[in-house]
């Protein structure tokens, strides 16, 4: 319950802090980049979906199936294509935006705690590399999770829970990217950061859920999801760490 409380508090306060700290100007750039990535991966995912359908058709010999069976396979391939598309789009967007979002996270903490961080150019480059590596690692693990989910999708009864599993699974790794912006400034290395997020996996997943929900808002989501989630994730992580010390 504490995890839910900290995340809710963080995201509710995010709107006020964005206004007070004059961060509204940072809605624009992430939104433009998100739209650009969205368009690129839309065409890629469409090509992959058609190719995957042809591949499945040859293996299963769909020409011998009834029209209903072909429709069901098309629907399944469409769902798979959407999930793969959304996964790649979200992950690549976070990787590209990681230097920018890390900066916003730092600005948020400076304003919230009324303190300044003195990082060298080397530190900032290390933060950028760390964010990109974490994003790539998350992408690889999420793709593996998607492959496993695809196999589970063909198992009766089990396949009912597959969409929920995928949603929570990808939300955890999305949240991990958002939470790590704060942890890196606390000098936590990779192992300590993963250990912290693993210990507070509900908290990490909730941050990812909020980002995903915001991102799914038509058009507006491109602009609001990166900034609000970064500020909200930073505030909620600070609250969690402060209360964990007590």
Coordinates of C-alpha atoms in Angstrom, one line a residue:
X1 CA 0.0 0.0 0.0
X2 CA 2.9 2.4 0.7
X3 CA 4.2 1.9 -2.8
X4 CA 0.8 2.9 -4.2
X5 CA 0.6 5.9 -1.9
X6 CA 4.1 7.2 -2.9
X7 CA 3.4 6.8 -6.6
X8 CA 0.0 8.6 -6.3
X9 CA 1.5 11.4 -4.3
X10 CA 4.4 11.7 -6.7
X11 CA 2.2 12.0 -9.8
X12 CA -0.4 14.3 -8.2
X13 CA 2.4 16.6 -7.1
X14 CA 4.1 16.4 -10.5
X15 CA 1.5 18.7 -12.1
X16 CA 2.0 21.4 -9.5
X17 CA 5.8 21.1 -9.6
X18 CA 5.9 21.3 -13.4
X19 CA 4.0 24.6 -13.1
X20 CA 6.0 26.0 -10.2
X21 CA 9.4 24.9 -11.5
X22 CA 8.6 26.2 -15.0
X23 CA 9.1 22.8 -16.7
X24 CA 6.1 23.1 -19.1
X25 CA 8.5 24.0 -21.9
X26 CA 9.8 20.4 -21.7
X27 CA 6.5 19.0 -23.0
X28 CA 7.4 19.9 -26.6
X29 CA 10.7 18.2 -27.5
X30 CA 9.9 14.7 -26.1
X31 CA 6.5 14.9 -27.8
X32 CA 8.0 15.6 -31.2
X33 CA 10.6 12.8 -30.8
X34 CA 7.9 10.4 -29.7
X35 CA 5.8 11.2 -32.7
X36 CA 8.8 10.7 -35.0
X37 CA 9.6 7.3 -33.5
X38 CA 5.9 6.3 -33.6
X39 CA 5.7 7.0 -37.3
X40 CA 8.9 5.1 -38.1
X41 CA 7.9 2.0 -36.1
X42 CA 4.4 2.1 -37.5
X43 CA 5.7 1.3 -41.0
X44 CA 8.2 -1.2 -39.7
X45 CA 5.6 -3.1 -37.5
X46 CA 3.2 -3.2 -40.5
X47 CA 5.8 -4.8 -42.6
X48 CA 6.7 -7.3 -39.9
X49 CA 3.0 -8.2 -39.2
X50 CA 2.4 -9.0 -42.9
X51 CA 5.6 -11.0 -43.1
X52 CA 4.8 -12.9 -39.9
X53 CA 1.3 -13.7 -41.2
X54 CA 2.8 -15.1 -44.4
X55 CA 5.3 -17.1 -42.4
X56 CA 2.6 -18.5 -40.1
X57 CA 0.4 -19.2 -43.2
X58 CA 3.1 -21.4 -44.8
X59 CA 3.9 -23.3 -41.6
X60 CA 0.2 -24.0 -40.7
X61 CA -0.9 -24.2 -44.3
X62 CA -3.7 -21.7 -43.8
X63 CA -5.1 -22.3 -47.3
X64 CA -6.5 -25.6 -45.9
X65 CA -8.3 -23.9 -43.0
X66 CA -11.8 -22.4 -42.9
X67 CA -12.4 -18.7 -43.2
X68 CA -13.1 -18.4 -39.5
X69 CA -9.7 -20.0 -38.6
X70 CA -7.9 -17.6 -41.0
X71 CA -9.7 -14.6 -39.4
X72 CA -8.6 -15.8 -35.9
X73 CA -5.0 -16.2 -37.0
X74 CA -5.1 -12.7 -38.5
X75 CA -6.5 -11.3 -35.3
X76 CA -3.8 -13.1 -33.3
X77 CA -1.0 -11.9 -35.6
X78 CA -2.5 -8.4 -35.4
X79 CA -2.3 -8.5 -31.6
X80 CA 1.2 -9.8 -31.7
X81 CA 2.2 -7.1 -34.2
X82 CA 0.7 -4.4 -32.0
X83 CA 2.4 -5.7 -28.8
X84 CA 5.8 -5.9 -30.6
X85 CA 5.3 -2.5 -32.1
X86 CA 4.3 -0.8 -28.8
X87 CA 7.2 -2.6 -27.0
X88 CA 9.8 -1.4 -29.5
X89 CA 8.3 2.1 -29.8
X90 CA 8.2 2.6 -26.1
X91 CA 11.6 1.2 -25.4
X92 CA 13.4 3.0 -28.2
X93 CA 11.7 6.3 -27.3
X94 CA 12.9 6.0 -23.7
X95 CA 16.4 5.2 -24.8
X96 CA 16.5 8.2 -27.2
X97 CA 15.0 10.5 -24.5
X98 CA 17.1 9.1 -21.6
X99 CA 19.7 12.0 -21.6
X100 CA 16.8 14.6 -21.7
X101 CA 14.7 12.8 -19.1
X102 CA 17.7 12.4 -16.8
X103 CA 18.2 16.2 -17.0
X104 CA 14.5 16.8 -16.2
X105 CA 14.7 14.4 -13.2
X106 CA 17.7 16.3 -11.9
X107 CA 15.9 19.6 -12.3
X108 CA 12.9 18.1 -10.5
X109 CA 15.0 17.0 -7.5
X110 CA 16.9 20.2 -7.3
X111 CA 13.6 22.2 -7.0
X112 CA 11.9 19.7 -4.7
X113 CA 14.7 19.4 -2.2
X114 CA 16.1 22.9 -2.8
X115 CA 19.6 21.7 -3.5
X116 CA 22.0 21.7 -6.4
X117 CA 24.0 18.8 -7.8
X118 CA 27.5 19.4 -9.0
X119 CA 28.2 16.8 -11.7
X120 CA 31.2 16.8 -14.0
X121 CA 31.0 16.3 -17.7
X122 CA 32.3 12.8 -17.1
X123 CA 29.4 12.1 -14.6
X124 CA 26.9 13.4 -17.1
X125 CA 28.3 11.2 -19.9
X126 CA 28.2 8.2 -17.5
X127 CA 24.5 9.0 -16.7
X128 CA 23.7 9.1 -20.4
X129 CA 25.5 5.8 -21.1
X130 CA 23.9 4.2 -18.1
X131 CA 20.4 5.2 -19.2
X132 CA 21.0 3.9 -22.7
X133 CA 22.4 0.6 -21.5
X134 CA 19.5 0.1 -19.0
X135 CA 17.1 0.8 -21.9
X136 CA 18.7 -1.8 -24.2
X137 CA 18.8 -4.3 -21.4
X138 CA 15.2 -3.8 -20.6
X139 CA 14.3 -4.1 -24.3
X140 CA 16.1 -7.4 -24.7
X141 CA 14.4 -8.9 -21.6
X142 CA 11.0 -7.6 -22.7
X143 CA 11.4 -9.2 -26.1
X144 CA 12.2 -12.5 -24.4
X145 CA 9.2 -12.1 -22.2
X146 CA 7.0 -11.4 -25.3
X147 CA 8.3 -14.6 -27.0
X148 CA 7.5 -16.6 -23.9
X149 CA 4.0 -15.0 -23.8
X150 CA 3.4 -15.9 -27.4
X151 CA 4.0 -19.6 -26.6
X152 CA 1.7 -19.3 -23.5
X153 CA -0.9 -17.7 -25.8
X154 CA -1.5 -21.1 -27.5
X155 CA -2.2 -22.8 -24.1
X156 CA -5.9 -22.9 -23.3
X157 CA -6.9 -21.1 -20.0
X158 CA -3.4 -19.9 -19.5
X159 CA -3.7 -17.7 -22.5
X160 CA -6.4 -15.7 -20.8
X161 CA -3.9 -14.1 -18.4
X162 CA -1.2 -13.6 -21.1
X163 CA -2.2 -9.9 -21.9
X164 CA -2.1 -9.0 -18.2
X165 CA 1.2 -10.7 -17.8
X166 CA 2.7 -8.8 -20.7
X167 CA 1.3 -5.5 -19.5
X168 CA 2.7 -5.9 -16.0
X169 CA 6.0 -7.3 -17.3
X170 CA 6.7 -4.4 -19.6
X171 CA 5.5 -1.9 -17.0
X172 CA 8.1 -3.1 -14.6
X173 CA 11.0 -2.4 -17.0
X174 CA 9.5 0.9 -18.1
X175 CA 9.3 1.9 -14.4
X176 CA 12.9 0.8 -13.9
X177 CA 14.1 3.3 -16.4
X178 CA 12.1 6.1 -14.7
X179 CA 13.2 5.2 -11.2
X180 CA 16.9 4.8 -12.1
X181 CA 17.2 8.5 -13.0
X182 CA 17.0 9.2 -9.3
X183 CA 19.0 6.2 -8.1
X184 CA 22.0 7.1 -10.4
X185 CA 22.3 10.5 -8.6
X186 CA 22.5 8.5 -5.3
X187 CA 25.6 6.8 -6.6
X188 CA 23.9 3.4 -6.7
X189 CA 25.7 1.1 -9.2
X190 CA 23.9 -1.2 -11.5
X191 CA 23.6 -4.1 -9.0
X192 CA 22.4 -1.9 -6.2
X193 CA 19.9 -0.2 -8.5
X194 CA 18.5 -3.5 -9.7
X195 CA 18.4 -4.8 -6.1
X196 CA 16.5 -1.7 -5.0
X197 CA 14.0 -2.0 -7.9
X198 CA 13.6 -5.7 -7.3
X199 CA 12.9 -5.2 -3.7
X200 CA 10.3 -2.6 -4.5
X201 CA 9.0 -4.2 -7.6
X202 CA 5.4 -3.1 -7.0
X203 CA 6.5 0.5 -6.8
X204 CA 8.6 0.1 -9.9
X205 CA 5.8 -1.5 -11.8
X206 CA 3.3 1.2 -10.8
X207 CA 5.5 3.9 -12.2
X208 CA 5.6 2.0 -15.5
X209 CA 1.8 1.5 -15.5
X210 CA 1.3 5.3 -15.1
X211 CA 3.7 6.0 -18.0
X212 CA 2.0 3.4 -20.2
X213 CA -1.5 4.7 -19.5
X214 CA -0.4 8.3 -20.2
X215 CA 1.3 7.2 -23.4
X216 CA -1.8 5.5 -24.7
X217 CA -3.8 8.8 -24.6
X218 CA -4.3 9.6 -28.3
X219 CA -1.9 12.4 -29.5
X220 CA -1.7 14.1 -26.1
X221 CA 0.1 11.1 -24.7
X222 CA 3.2 11.7 -26.9
X223 CA 3.7 15.1 -25.2
X224 CA 2.6 14.5 -21.6
X225 CA 3.8 11.0 -20.8
X226 CA 7.6 11.6 -20.8
X227 CA 7.6 14.8 -18.7
X228 CA 4.8 13.9 -16.2
X229 CA 6.2 10.3 -15.7
X230 CA 9.7 11.5 -15.2
X231 CA 8.7 14.2 -12.7
X232 CA 6.2 11.9 -11.0
X233 CA 8.7 9.0 -10.9
X234 CA 11.4 11.2 -9.4
X235 CA 9.1 12.6 -6.7
X236 CA 7.8 9.1 -5.8
X237 CA 11.3 7.6 -5.7
X238 CA 12.5 10.4 -3.4
X239 CA 9.5 9.8 -1.1
X240 CA 10.2 6.0 -1.0
X241 CA 13.9 6.4 -0.3
X242 CA 13.2 9.0 2.5
X243 CA 10.7 6.8 4.2
X244 CA 12.8 3.6 3.7
X245 CA 15.6 5.2 5.7
X246 CA 13.2 5.8 8.7

